[in-house]
Amino acid sequence: MIPAFFNIGTGEVIVLVFLVLLLFGGKKIPELMRGIGKGVRSFRQGMNDISGEINSAADKDSTADSDK
């Protein structure tokens, strides 16, 4: 049995793939996937940058508190 991904069954996945093929065509799908991949990569980089800034600020604050 294939595990459900977001509660989507095999039948629904087949219908979604078919609809994507109809809407975008076979030649546009690699370009679409590349764009999605770049978007996800950019989002992850932004999240890492924000996390780094928060951790940096927390480290500076804890260092300033220990100096007093």
Coordinates of N, CA, C and O in Angstrom, one line a residue:
M1 N 0.8 -1.2 0.0 CA 0.0 0.0 0.0 C 0.9 1.2 0.0 O 1.9 1.3 0.7
I2 N 0.5 2.2 -0.8 CA 1.3 3.5 -0.9 C 0.8 4.4 0.2 O -0.4 4.6 0.3
P3 N 1.7 4.9 1.0 CA 1.2 5.8 2.1 C 0.6 7.1 1.5 O 1.1 7.6 0.5
A4 N -0.4 7.6 2.2 CA -1.1 8.8 1.8 C -0.2 10.1 2.0 O 0.4 10.2 3.1
F5 N -0.2 10.9 1.1 CA 0.6 12.2 1.2 C -0.4 13.3 1.3 O -1.1 13.6 0.3
F6 N -0.6 13.9 2.4 CA -1.6 15.0 2.7 C -3.0 14.4 2.4 O -3.8 15.1 1.9
N7 N -3.2 13.2 2.8 CA -4.5 12.5 2.6 C -4.9 12.5 1.2 O -6.1 12.5 0.9
I8 N -4.0 12.4 0.2 CA -4.4 12.3 -1.2 C -4.1 10.8 -1.6 O -3.0 10.3 -1.4
G9 N -5.1 10.2 -2.1 CA -4.9 8.8 -2.6 C -4.3 8.7 -4.0 O -4.0 9.7 -4.6
T10 N -4.1 7.5 -4.4 CA -3.4 7.2 -5.7 C -4.3 7.8 -6.8 O -3.8 8.3 -7.8
G11 N -5.6 7.6 -6.7 CA -6.5 8.1 -7.8 C -6.4 9.6 -7.9 O -6.4 10.1 -9.1
E12 N -6.4 10.3 -6.8 CA -6.3 11.7 -6.9 C -5.0 12.2 -7.5 O -4.9 13.2 -8.2
V13 N -3.9 11.5 -7.2 CA -2.6 11.9 -7.7 C -2.6 11.7 -9.2 O -2.1 12.5 -10.0
I14 N -3.2 10.6 -9.7 CA -3.3 10.3 -11.1 C -4.1 11.4 -11.8 O -3.7 11.9 -12.9
V15 N -5.2 11.8 -11.2 CA -6.0 12.9 -11.8 C -5.2 14.2 -11.8 O -5.3 14.9 -12.8
L16 N -4.5 14.5 -10.7 CA -3.7 15.8 -10.7 C -2.6 15.8 -11.8 O -2.4 16.8 -12.4
V17 N -1.9 14.7 -11.9 CA -0.9 14.6 -12.9 C -1.5 14.7 -14.3 O -0.9 15.5 -15.2
F18 N -2.6 14.1 -14.6 CA -3.3 14.3 -15.9 C -3.7 15.7 -16.1 O -3.5 16.2 -17.2
L19 N -4.2 16.4 -15.1 CA -4.6 17.8 -15.3 C -3.4 18.7 -15.5 O -3.5 19.6 -16.4
V20 N -2.3 18.4 -14.8 CA -1.1 19.2 -15.1 C -0.6 19.0 -16.5 O -0.2 20.0 -17.2
L21 N -0.6 17.8 -17.0 CA -0.2 17.5 -18.3 C -1.1 18.2 -19.3 O -0.6 18.8 -20.3
L22 N -2.4 18.2 -19.1 CA -3.3 18.9 -20.0 C -3.1 20.4 -20.0 O -3.1 21.1 -21.0
L23 N -2.9 21.0 -18.8 CA -2.8 22.5 -18.7 C -1.4 23.0 -19.2 O -1.4 24.0 -19.9
F24 N -0.3 22.3 -18.9 CA 1.0 22.8 -19.3 C 1.6 22.1 -20.4 O 2.6 22.7 -21.0
G25 N 1.2 20.9 -20.8 CA 1.9 20.2 -21.8 C 3.2 19.6 -21.4 O 3.8 20.0 -20.4
G26 N 3.7 18.6 -22.1 CA 4.9 17.9 -21.7 C 6.2 18.7 -21.8 O 7.1 18.5 -21.0
K27 N 6.2 19.7 -22.6 CA 7.4 20.5 -22.8 C 7.6 21.6 -21.7 O 8.7 22.0 -21.4
K28 N 6.5 22.0 -21.2 CA 6.5 23.1 -20.2 C 6.8 22.6 -18.7 O 7.2 23.3 -17.9
I29 N 6.5 21.3 -18.5 CA 6.6 20.8 -17.1 C 8.1 20.9 -16.6 O 8.2 21.3 -15.4
P30 N 9.1 20.5 -17.3 CA 10.5 20.7 -16.7 C 10.8 22.2 -16.3 O 11.3 22.4 -15.3
E31 N 10.3 23.1 -17.2 CA 10.5 24.5 -16.9 C 9.7 24.9 -15.6 O 10.2 25.7 -14.8
L32 N 8.5 24.4 -15.5 CA 7.7 24.7 -14.3 C 8.3 24.1 -13.1 O 8.4 24.8 -12.0
M33 N 8.9 22.9 -13.1 CA 9.5 22.3 -12.0 C 10.8 23.1 -11.6 O 11.1 23.2 -10.4
R34 N 11.5 23.5 -12.6 CA 12.7 24.3 -12.3 C 12.3 25.6 -11.5 O 13.0 26.0 -10.6
G35 N 11.3 26.2 -12.0 CA 10.8 27.5 -11.3 C 10.4 27.2 -9.9 O 10.7 28.0 -9.0
I36 N 9.7 26.1 -9.7 CA 9.3 25.7 -8.3 C 10.5 25.4 -7.5 O 10.5 25.9 -6.3
G37 N 11.4 24.7 -8.0 CA 12.7 24.4 -7.3 C 13.4 25.7 -6.9 O 13.9 25.8 -5.7
K38 N 13.5 26.7 -7.8 CA 14.2 27.9 -7.5 C 13.4 28.7 -6.4 O 14.0 29.3 -5.5
G39 N 12.1 28.6 -6.4 CA 11.3 29.3 -5.4 C 11.5 28.7 -4.0 O 11.6 29.4 -3.0
V40 N 11.5 27.4 -4.0 CA 11.7 26.7 -2.7 C 13.1 27.0 -2.2 O 13.3 27.2 -1.0
R41 N 14.1 26.9 -3.1 CA 15.5 27.2 -2.6 C 15.6 28.6 -2.1 O 16.2 28.9 -1.1
S42 N 14.9 29.6 -2.7 CA 15.0 31.0 -2.3 C 14.3 31.1 -0.9 O 14.8 31.8 0.0
F43 N 13.2 30.4 -0.8 CA 12.4 30.4 0.5 C 13.3 29.9 1.6 O 13.4 30.5 2.7
R44 N 13.9 28.7 1.4 CA 14.8 28.1 2.4 C 16.0 29.0 2.8 O 16.3 29.2 3.9
Q45 N 16.6 29.7 1.8 CA 17.7 30.6 2.0 C 17.2 31.8 2.9 O 17.9 32.2 3.8
G46 N 16.0 32.3 2.6 CA 15.5 33.4 3.4 C 15.2 33.0 4.8 O 15.5 33.7 5.8
M47 N 14.7 31.8 5.0 CA 14.4 31.2 6.3 C 15.8 31.0 7.1 O 15.9 31.4 8.3
N48 N 16.8 30.5 6.4 CA 18.1 30.4 7.0 C 18.7 31.7 7.4 O 19.3 31.9 8.5
D49 N 18.5 32.7 6.6 CA 19.1 34.1 6.9 C 18.4 34.6 8.1 O 19.0 35.2 9.0
I50 N 17.1 34.5 8.1 CA 16.3 35.0 9.3 C 16.7 34.3 10.6 O 16.9 34.9 11.6
S51 N 16.8 33.0 10.5 CA 17.2 32.2 11.6 C 18.6 32.6 12.1 O 18.9 32.7 13.3
G52 N 19.5 32.8 11.2 CA 20.9 33.2 11.5 C 20.9 34.6 12.2 O 21.6 34.8 13.2
E53 N 20.1 35.5 11.7 CA 20.0 36.9 12.3 C 19.4 36.8 13.8 O 19.9 37.4 14.7
I54 N 18.4 35.9 13.9 CA 17.8 35.8 15.3 C 18.8 35.2 16.2 O 19.0 35.6 17.4
N55 N 19.5 34.1 15.8 CA 20.5 33.5 16.6 C 21.7 34.4 16.9 O 22.2 34.4 18.0
S56 N 22.1 35.2 16.0 CA 23.2 36.2 16.2 C 22.8 37.2 17.2 O 23.6 37.6 18.1
A57 N 21.6 37.7 17.1 CA 21.1 38.7 18.0 C 21.0 38.1 19.4 O 21.3 38.7 20.4
A58 N 20.5 36.9 19.5 CA 20.4 36.2 20.8 C 21.8 36.0 21.4 O 22.0 36.1 22.6
D59 N 22.8 35.6 20.6 CA 24.1 35.4 21.1 C 24.7 36.7 21.6 O 25.4 36.8 22.7
K60 N 24.5 37.8 20.9 CA 25.0 39.1 21.3 C 24.4 39.5 22.6 O 25.0 40.1 23.5
D61 N 23.1 39.3 22.7 CA 22.3 39.7 23.9 C 22.8 38.9 25.1 O 23.0 39.4 26.2
S62 N 23.0 37.6 25.0 CA 23.5 36.7 26.1 C 24.9 37.1 26.5 O 25.3 37.0 27.6
T63 N 25.7 37.5 25.5 CA 27.1 37.9 25.8 C 27.1 39.2 26.5 O 27.9 39.4 27.5
A64 N 26.2 40.1 26.2 CA 26.2 41.4 26.8 C 25.7 41.2 28.3 O 26.1 41.9 29.2
D65 N 24.7 40.3 28.5 CA 24.2 40.1 29.8 C 25.3 39.4 30.7 O 25.4 39.7 31.9
S66 N 26.1 38.6 30.2 CA 27.2 37.9 31.0 C 28.3 38.8 31.3 O 29.0 38.6 32.3
D67 N 28.5 39.9 30.6 CA 29.6 40.9 30.8 C 29.2 41.8 32.0 O 30.1 42.3 32.6
K68 N 28.0 41.9 32.3 CA 27.5 42.8 33.4 C 27.7 42.2 34.8 O 27.7 41.2 35.1

